[in-house]
Amino acid sequence: MADVLRRFTSGGPGRALLRRLGVQVPVALPRHEPGRPEFTGPVLLGGTGSGRLGPVLAGILQRAGVPVLRTGDPGDGSGAAALVFDATGLAGSAGLAQLYEFAHPLVRQLPLGGRVVIVGDVPGAAGSAAAAVAAQALEGFTRSLGKELGRGSTCQLLRAAPGATETLEAPLRFLLSRRSAYVSGQVVRVGPPVGAFPPPAGAPQAGRVVAVTGAARGIGAEVAGLLARDGAHLICLDLPSRREELERTAARIGGTALAVDVTGADAPEVIAAHLRERHAGVDVFVHNAGVTRDRTLARMSRAEWDTVLDVNLGAVERITAALLADGPGGPVLRDGGALVCTSSIGGIAGNRGQTNYGAAKAGLIGLVRALAPASAGRGVRVNAVAPGFIETDMTARMPLLVREAGRRMNSLGQAGLPVDVAEAVRWLADPANAGVTGQVLRVCGQSLIGA
């Protein structure tokens, strides 16, 4: 559904009125388009005197073909589309002044869709109380600055664990690119590689098999399309009642359709058998299917509770168990594979009338955190995305005032699009993103509640 406020503010008078009222003026977010550069422009690279990752970050930017500016260069950072600061090695509150001195004169100069990425230590691995203070302070700085930037700009924190030097590339490139347009204020922990670690490639999913549930329409169809564009063969799963739509989606991307109700008693066995017999396994499985049955708990029927818990959580548990179970030739989910679950901001912050949905989506986060360390020995990464308010058929049916509130209650002042979630799933599924597991990436424009 069209964003009326964005249309209203596309002209000068509407924009001026909202600014006088102190209302965030939404802008058209620069998103990735095939055939166009992923990055918006030069990156200014700064850091502390004690930072250990400056050369690593410079090498990543150079390999990405991004012009690198440095503090002290002529022009002092003017023209930079992004700021990257190596804050590793900071110790104590006094050292944080270096971050202030770097960012203070530059944040107002960022163009539309600018990026700020801070790279810091993991507090628990920082080595001293003073180092832990500084490392944790970076999170408050990041989340606060993300709420100040405006004009579609974003701010993120990359926490580099010991041994993460070689795995920083995929996270840094994603967060600096137009692919992360609706991700802001997030903290991403990067660790040593889980399993084999291929170099970044133009077609990261080439020769791989990917399955996506709820793929007939909306977010699932976008996810399937992006991963197919990356070279994967897609198995698109959805309800038998959506078979015709599902088959059209699969045909459009050169994939295959499997009509199955994920809550069916035999669904785990049917899916596992199909993947094993037709494709000799699967490399990436995306749990995307979901439903809502919103009602306050006092008015909610047991059927509404059971349906939401079963589709959003129970089915994921059972299917995942079938994918990870030993069988002829090993588990269906191959070594070096990836699981991506679709959680929600509702599972983090909670929403009135969604005790069932909130419980299910929070349960998915627990599943991800439990499975990640248990699966690391086979090189399998397990992560989740947590969308905020995304423009879908479901949100289009909301009452106008509720819909408008959902759109505006984030740092970017607008709803996200299905492609924003799909880009995040694409990144988490990329085998080059070998240092990120057990995490939840919020795709919510930095929701003002719970994120």
XYZ file of C-alpha atoms in Angstrom:
451
model
C 0.000 0.000 0.000
C 1.257 3.489 -0.841
C 2.962 5.501 1.894
C 0.832 8.648 1.940
C 3.188 10.559 4.226
C 6.146 9.964 1.912
C 4.104 11.237 -1.013
C 3.068 14.293 1.002
C 6.660 15.118 1.934
C 8.019 14.655 -1.594
C 7.197 18.315 -2.186
C 8.782 21.274 -0.441
C 5.715 22.534 1.527
C 4.914 19.109 2.989
C 8.512 18.531 4.001
C 8.770 21.965 5.600
C 5.539 21.452 7.576
C 6.705 18.165 9.068
C 10.056 19.629 10.020
C 8.318 22.494 11.841
C 6.245 19.910 13.704
C 9.368 17.977 14.638
C 8.242 14.877 12.712
C 10.788 12.643 10.982
C 10.692 13.251 7.233
C 10.899 9.877 5.446
C 13.126 9.688 2.383
C 13.347 7.182 -0.434
C 16.010 4.751 0.787
C 18.777 3.998 -1.723
C 18.449 0.236 -2.191
C 20.587 -2.144 -4.207
C 19.687 -2.536 -7.852
C 21.251 -5.219 -10.060
C 23.865 -3.762 -12.351
C 24.530 -0.741 -10.142
C 27.343 -0.306 -7.586
C 26.617 -1.734 -4.147
C 28.265 1.177 -2.350
C 27.234 4.817 -2.313
C 30.709 6.379 -2.498
C 34.063 6.854 -0.773
C 34.658 5.617 2.777
C 36.546 7.639 5.364
C 38.584 5.216 7.506
C 39.668 6.313 10.952
C 40.711 4.667 14.176
C 42.428 4.845 17.504
C 46.147 4.739 17.934
C 45.726 1.317 19.554
C 43.392 -0.161 16.920
C 44.556 -3.485 15.501
C 42.253 -3.793 12.477
C 42.983 -0.674 10.412
C 45.031 -2.485 7.730
C 42.468 -5.300 7.589
C 39.589 -2.860 7.075
C 41.542 -0.942 4.439
C 42.218 -4.172 2.563
C 38.518 -5.112 2.605
C 37.525 -1.710 1.219
C 40.161 -1.856 -1.481
C 39.058 -5.333 -2.591
C 35.495 -4.018 -2.753
C 36.651 -1.252 -5.083
C 35.640 1.483 -2.646
C 37.765 4.654 -2.605
C 39.347 4.982 0.842
C 39.903 8.355 2.486
C 41.803 8.784 5.730
C 41.679 11.289 8.533
C 44.283 13.933 7.867
C 43.909 13.693 4.093
C 43.213 16.932 2.204
C 39.543 17.789 2.509
C 39.345 16.129 5.926
C 36.700 13.599 4.937
C 34.436 15.835 2.880
C 32.751 13.807 0.178
C 32.743 10.583 2.197
C 29.575 8.526 1.825
C 30.461 6.331 4.793
C 32.530 6.442 7.962
C 34.369 3.400 9.337
C 36.170 3.650 12.679
C 38.490 1.029 14.154
C 37.711 1.245 17.872
C 39.518 -1.968 18.836
C 41.987 -1.543 21.637
C 40.061 1.248 23.370
C 40.357 1.135 27.153
C 38.372 3.248 29.607
C 35.987 6.135 29.166
C 38.689 8.656 28.293
C 39.570 6.815 25.114
C 36.045 7.278 23.772
C 36.903 10.902 23.042
C 38.763 9.638 19.968
C 35.463 8.386 18.563
C 33.854 11.741 19.285
C 36.658 13.623 17.572
C 36.353 11.420 14.491
C 32.575 11.489 14.073
C 31.612 14.910 15.421
C 32.662 17.034 12.416
C 31.537 14.484 9.810
C 28.070 13.150 10.590
C 26.294 16.233 9.240
C 28.148 15.871 5.942
C 26.887 12.368 5.201
C 24.821 12.199 2.009
C 21.449 10.516 1.553
C 21.795 6.884 2.613
C 25.157 7.409 4.333
C 26.720 4.724 6.491
C 28.583 4.663 9.804
C 30.221 1.423 10.958
C 32.130 1.156 14.230
C 34.391 -1.875 14.670
C 35.118 -2.749 18.281
C 36.077 -5.523 20.664
C 33.734 -8.042 22.283
C 33.292 -6.841 25.911
C 33.775 -10.296 27.433
C 37.016 -10.800 25.517
C 38.372 -7.302 26.031
C 40.936 -8.358 28.656
C 40.367 -5.754 31.370
C 37.576 -3.830 33.057
C 38.645 -0.635 31.301
C 38.578 -2.332 27.914
C 35.156 -3.840 28.659
C 33.852 -0.390 29.593
C 34.904 1.073 26.268
C 33.718 -1.940 24.245
C 30.250 -1.825 25.811
C 30.040 1.960 25.502
C 30.293 1.569 21.727
C 26.867 -0.100 21.710
C 25.165 2.870 23.360
C 26.954 5.217 20.983
C 25.893 3.195 17.941
C 22.223 2.907 18.876
C 22.023 6.593 19.784
C 23.769 7.879 16.681
C 21.529 5.708 14.510
C 18.550 7.665 15.866
C 20.168 11.008 15.037
C 21.458 10.643 11.494
C 18.292 10.979 9.399
C 18.099 11.093 5.588
C 18.229 7.317 5.294
C 21.663 7.043 6.934
C 22.443 4.140 9.261
C 24.886 3.268 12.043
C 26.085 -0.213 13.063
C 28.574 -1.848 15.416
C 30.723 -4.814 14.371
C 32.172 -6.643 17.361
C 35.299 -8.491 16.280
C 35.979 -11.518 18.472
C 39.492 -12.972 18.702
C 40.239 -14.852 15.493
C 37.745 -12.870 13.425
C 40.240 -11.031 11.238
C 39.514 -13.022 8.084
C 35.728 -13.110 8.558
C 35.071 -9.375 8.760
C 34.765 -8.857 5.027
C 31.235 -10.097 4.362
C 29.683 -8.270 7.364
C 31.469 -4.999 6.618
C 30.541 -5.061 2.946
C 26.890 -5.808 3.730
C 26.552 -3.037 6.306
C 28.206 -0.466 4.039
C 26.172 -1.441 0.991
C 22.757 -0.445 -0.259
C 21.635 -3.997 0.571
C 21.345 -3.032 4.266
C 19.083 -0.030 3.616
C 16.571 -0.959 6.354
C 19.093 -2.204 8.938
C 20.273 0.330 11.507
C 21.406 0.519 15.127
C 22.447 -3.134 15.086
C 25.267 -4.947 16.837
C 26.815 -7.840 14.906
C 29.320 -10.154 16.553
C 31.860 -11.639 14.142
C 33.820 -14.689 15.243
C 36.310 -17.115 13.686
C 35.083 -19.003 10.626
C 32.552 -21.765 11.153
C 33.515 -24.549 8.782
C 35.110 -24.039 5.373
C 35.638 -20.422 4.445
C 35.418 -19.650 0.726
C 36.526 -16.270 -0.608
C 33.799 -13.791 -1.613
C 32.370 -14.690 -5.017
C 30.171 -13.040 -7.603
C 27.636 -15.898 -7.358
C 27.875 -17.023 -3.732
C 25.220 -19.733 -4.019
C 26.364 -21.215 -7.348
C 25.799 -24.968 -7.418
C 23.975 -24.964 -4.081
C 20.463 -26.080 -3.195
C 18.251 -23.740 -1.159
C 14.761 -24.337 0.263
C 12.409 -21.550 1.405
C 9.078 -22.070 3.165
C 6.211 -19.640 2.606
C 7.696 -18.896 -0.811
C 4.557 -18.363 -2.884
C 4.362 -14.650 -2.177
C 5.666 -11.721 -0.135
C 8.910 -12.013 1.773
C 9.377 -15.691 0.918
C 9.118 -15.035 -2.817
C 11.646 -12.180 -2.522
C 14.062 -14.400 -0.594
C 13.765 -17.156 -3.185
C 14.318 -14.696 -6.032
C 17.470 -13.182 -4.532
C 19.044 -16.546 -3.739
C 18.215 -17.825 -7.226
C 19.937 -14.738 -8.648
C 22.971 -15.748 -6.564
C 23.135 -19.035 -8.455
C 21.187 -21.410 -6.202
C 18.581 -23.928 -7.280
C 15.459 -23.085 -5.261
C 12.903 -25.443 -3.794
C 9.900 -23.246 -3.019
C 7.540 -24.580 -0.339
C 4.047 -23.372 0.530
C 0.535 -24.613 1.262
C -1.253 -26.902 -1.195
C -3.996 -24.246 -1.368
C -1.417 -21.897 -2.901
C -0.049 -24.446 -5.352
C -0.814 -22.399 -8.480
C 0.815 -19.245 -7.110
C 3.719 -21.290 -5.758
C 4.375 -22.908 -9.113
C 4.371 -19.521 -10.828
C 6.927 -18.205 -8.352
C 9.145 -21.262 -8.780
C 8.910 -21.122 -12.581
C 9.811 -17.440 -12.617
C 13.128 -18.079 -10.843
C 13.937 -21.430 -12.413
C 13.229 -23.394 -9.249
C 10.883 -26.206 -8.288
C 7.726 -26.181 -6.180
C 6.835 -28.445 -3.269
C 3.293 -27.920 -1.993
C 3.172 -29.036 1.626
C 1.582 -27.839 4.861
C 4.554 -27.400 7.226
C 2.312 -28.247 10.196
C 1.265 -31.598 8.757
C 2.203 -34.648 10.787
C 4.249 -36.049 7.909
C 5.695 -32.714 6.711
C 9.201 -33.191 8.201
C 9.558 -36.613 6.568
C 8.072 -35.463 3.249
C 10.403 -32.446 3.062
C 13.499 -34.355 4.166
C 12.789 -37.202 1.725
C 12.193 -34.814 -1.165
C 15.455 -32.959 -0.520
C 17.464 -36.147 -0.082
C 16.032 -38.084 -3.031
C 15.723 -35.261 -5.578
C 18.742 -33.122 -4.623
C 21.003 -35.277 -2.431
C 20.441 -32.804 0.411
C 20.137 -29.067 0.916
C 22.725 -26.343 1.597
C 20.476 -23.577 2.940
C 17.057 -23.894 4.545
C 15.049 -20.725 5.212
C 12.153 -21.023 7.666
C 9.959 -18.184 6.461
C 6.352 -19.454 6.696
C 4.299 -17.697 9.346
C 0.797 -16.628 10.370
C -0.849 -14.295 12.862
C -4.091 -14.630 14.807
C -4.065 -11.418 16.808
C -6.260 -11.095 19.869
C -5.685 -10.189 23.518
C -5.006 -13.239 25.642
C -8.316 -12.911 27.507
C -10.185 -13.152 24.182
C -7.892 -15.566 22.374
C -9.220 -19.038 21.624
C -7.101 -22.121 22.167
C -7.270 -22.756 18.404
C -5.800 -19.299 17.688
C -3.025 -19.962 20.181
C -2.257 -23.415 18.798
C -2.266 -22.348 15.137
C 0.234 -19.531 15.620
C 2.549 -21.560 17.858
C 2.493 -24.534 15.515
C 3.100 -22.694 12.230
C 5.678 -20.237 13.541
C 7.575 -22.429 15.991
C 6.489 -26.053 16.293
C 6.821 -26.777 12.576
C 10.265 -25.146 12.545
C 11.414 -27.361 15.413
C 10.165 -30.554 13.796
C 11.440 -29.816 10.283
C 14.824 -28.695 11.574
C 15.158 -31.887 13.591
C 14.474 -33.888 10.422
C 17.058 -31.890 8.471
C 19.742 -32.422 11.113
C 19.035 -36.088 11.863
C 21.499 -38.688 10.627
C 20.369 -40.683 7.616
C 21.817 -42.469 4.587
C 24.810 -40.386 3.602
C 24.481 -38.106 6.630
C 22.040 -35.323 7.562
C 19.856 -33.720 4.878
C 21.357 -30.314 5.694
C 24.863 -30.652 4.316
C 28.069 -29.788 6.121
C 28.887 -26.118 5.639
C 25.221 -25.261 5.240
C 23.061 -22.606 6.826
C 19.727 -22.357 8.603
C 17.932 -19.006 8.641
C 14.796 -18.498 10.733
C 12.360 -15.616 10.430
C 11.684 -14.223 13.884
C 10.165 -10.776 14.501
C 10.495 -7.616 16.513
C 7.279 -8.889 18.092
C 9.333 -11.684 19.641
C 11.807 -9.168 21.073
C 9.659 -6.271 22.277
C 6.215 -7.892 22.275
C 3.006 -6.412 20.871
C -0.422 -6.037 22.405
C -2.691 -8.768 21.133
C 0.203 -11.009 20.099
C 1.039 -13.201 23.075
C 0.890 -16.220 20.753
C 2.985 -14.641 17.998
C 5.457 -13.052 20.441
C 5.986 -16.355 22.238
C 6.548 -18.205 18.955
C 8.966 -15.669 17.505
C 10.912 -15.418 20.767
C 11.059 -19.214 20.839
C 12.751 -19.154 17.432
C 15.501 -16.980 18.888
C 16.030 -19.574 21.610
C 16.226 -22.288 18.972
C 18.833 -20.356 16.981
C 20.994 -19.737 20.027
C 20.846 -23.379 21.063
C 21.485 -24.869 17.627
C 24.342 -22.574 16.607
C 27.040 -23.986 18.915
C 25.696 -27.530 18.514
C 25.933 -27.297 14.701
C 29.245 -25.483 14.421
C 31.222 -28.723 14.362
C 29.710 -29.520 10.952
C 30.311 -25.986 9.724
C 26.581 -25.197 9.844
C 25.634 -21.624 10.710
C 22.270 -20.869 12.354
C 20.882 -17.329 12.442
C 17.623 -15.401 12.371
C 16.229 -12.215 10.939
C 13.730 -10.192 12.968
C 11.672 -7.958 10.668
C 9.887 -4.905 11.973
C 7.024 -3.276 10.084
C 7.280 -4.512 6.496
C 4.886 -3.553 3.670
C 3.075 -6.831 2.941
C -0.470 -7.980 2.238
C -0.847 -8.592 5.972
C 0.135 -5.075 7.054
C -1.969 -3.546 4.270
C -5.065 -4.957 5.995
C -4.294 -3.145 9.255
C -6.407 -0.136 10.319
C -4.980 3.120 8.938
C -3.818 4.598 12.255
C -2.199 1.352 13.392
C -0.467 1.021 10.032
C 0.832 4.584 10.142
C 2.137 4.141 13.690
C 3.951 0.968 12.633
C 5.538 2.751 9.707
C 6.822 5.726 11.701
C 8.093 4.160 14.936
C 11.649 3.638 13.757
C 14.714 5.745 13.077
C 14.122 5.754 9.309
C 10.507 6.922 9.644
C 9.019 4.381 7.236
C 8.132 0.757 6.713
C 10.532 -1.691 5.170
C 9.959 -3.697 2.007
C 10.065 -7.482 1.536
C 13.338 -7.074 -0.349
C 14.938 -5.605 2.799
C 14.303 -8.836 4.689
C 15.376 -10.860 1.669
C 18.703 -9.015 1.484
C 19.376 -9.823 5.138
C 18.547 -13.494 4.591
C 20.776 -13.504 1.517
C 23.664 -12.193 3.599
C 23.147 -14.713 6.416
C 22.989 -17.526 3.846
C 26.198 -16.468 2.076
C 28.977 -19.013 2.741
C 31.467 -16.133 2.807
C 29.683 -14.881 5.938
C 31.392 -17.633 7.907
C 31.954 -15.696 11.139
C 28.314 -14.923 11.988
C 26.251 -17.589 13.758
C 23.795 -17.740 16.640
C 22.643 -14.187 15.993
C 19.449 -12.267 15.315
C 19.618 -9.428 12.815
C 16.794 -6.923 13.211
C 15.500 -5.602 9.906
C 13.346 -2.873 11.369
C 14.802 0.522 10.455
C 15.956 0.629 14.103
C 12.584 0.234 15.746
C 12.087 2.705 18.572
C 10.656 -0.085 20.729
C 12.710 -3.084 21.748
C 15.585 -2.536 19.336
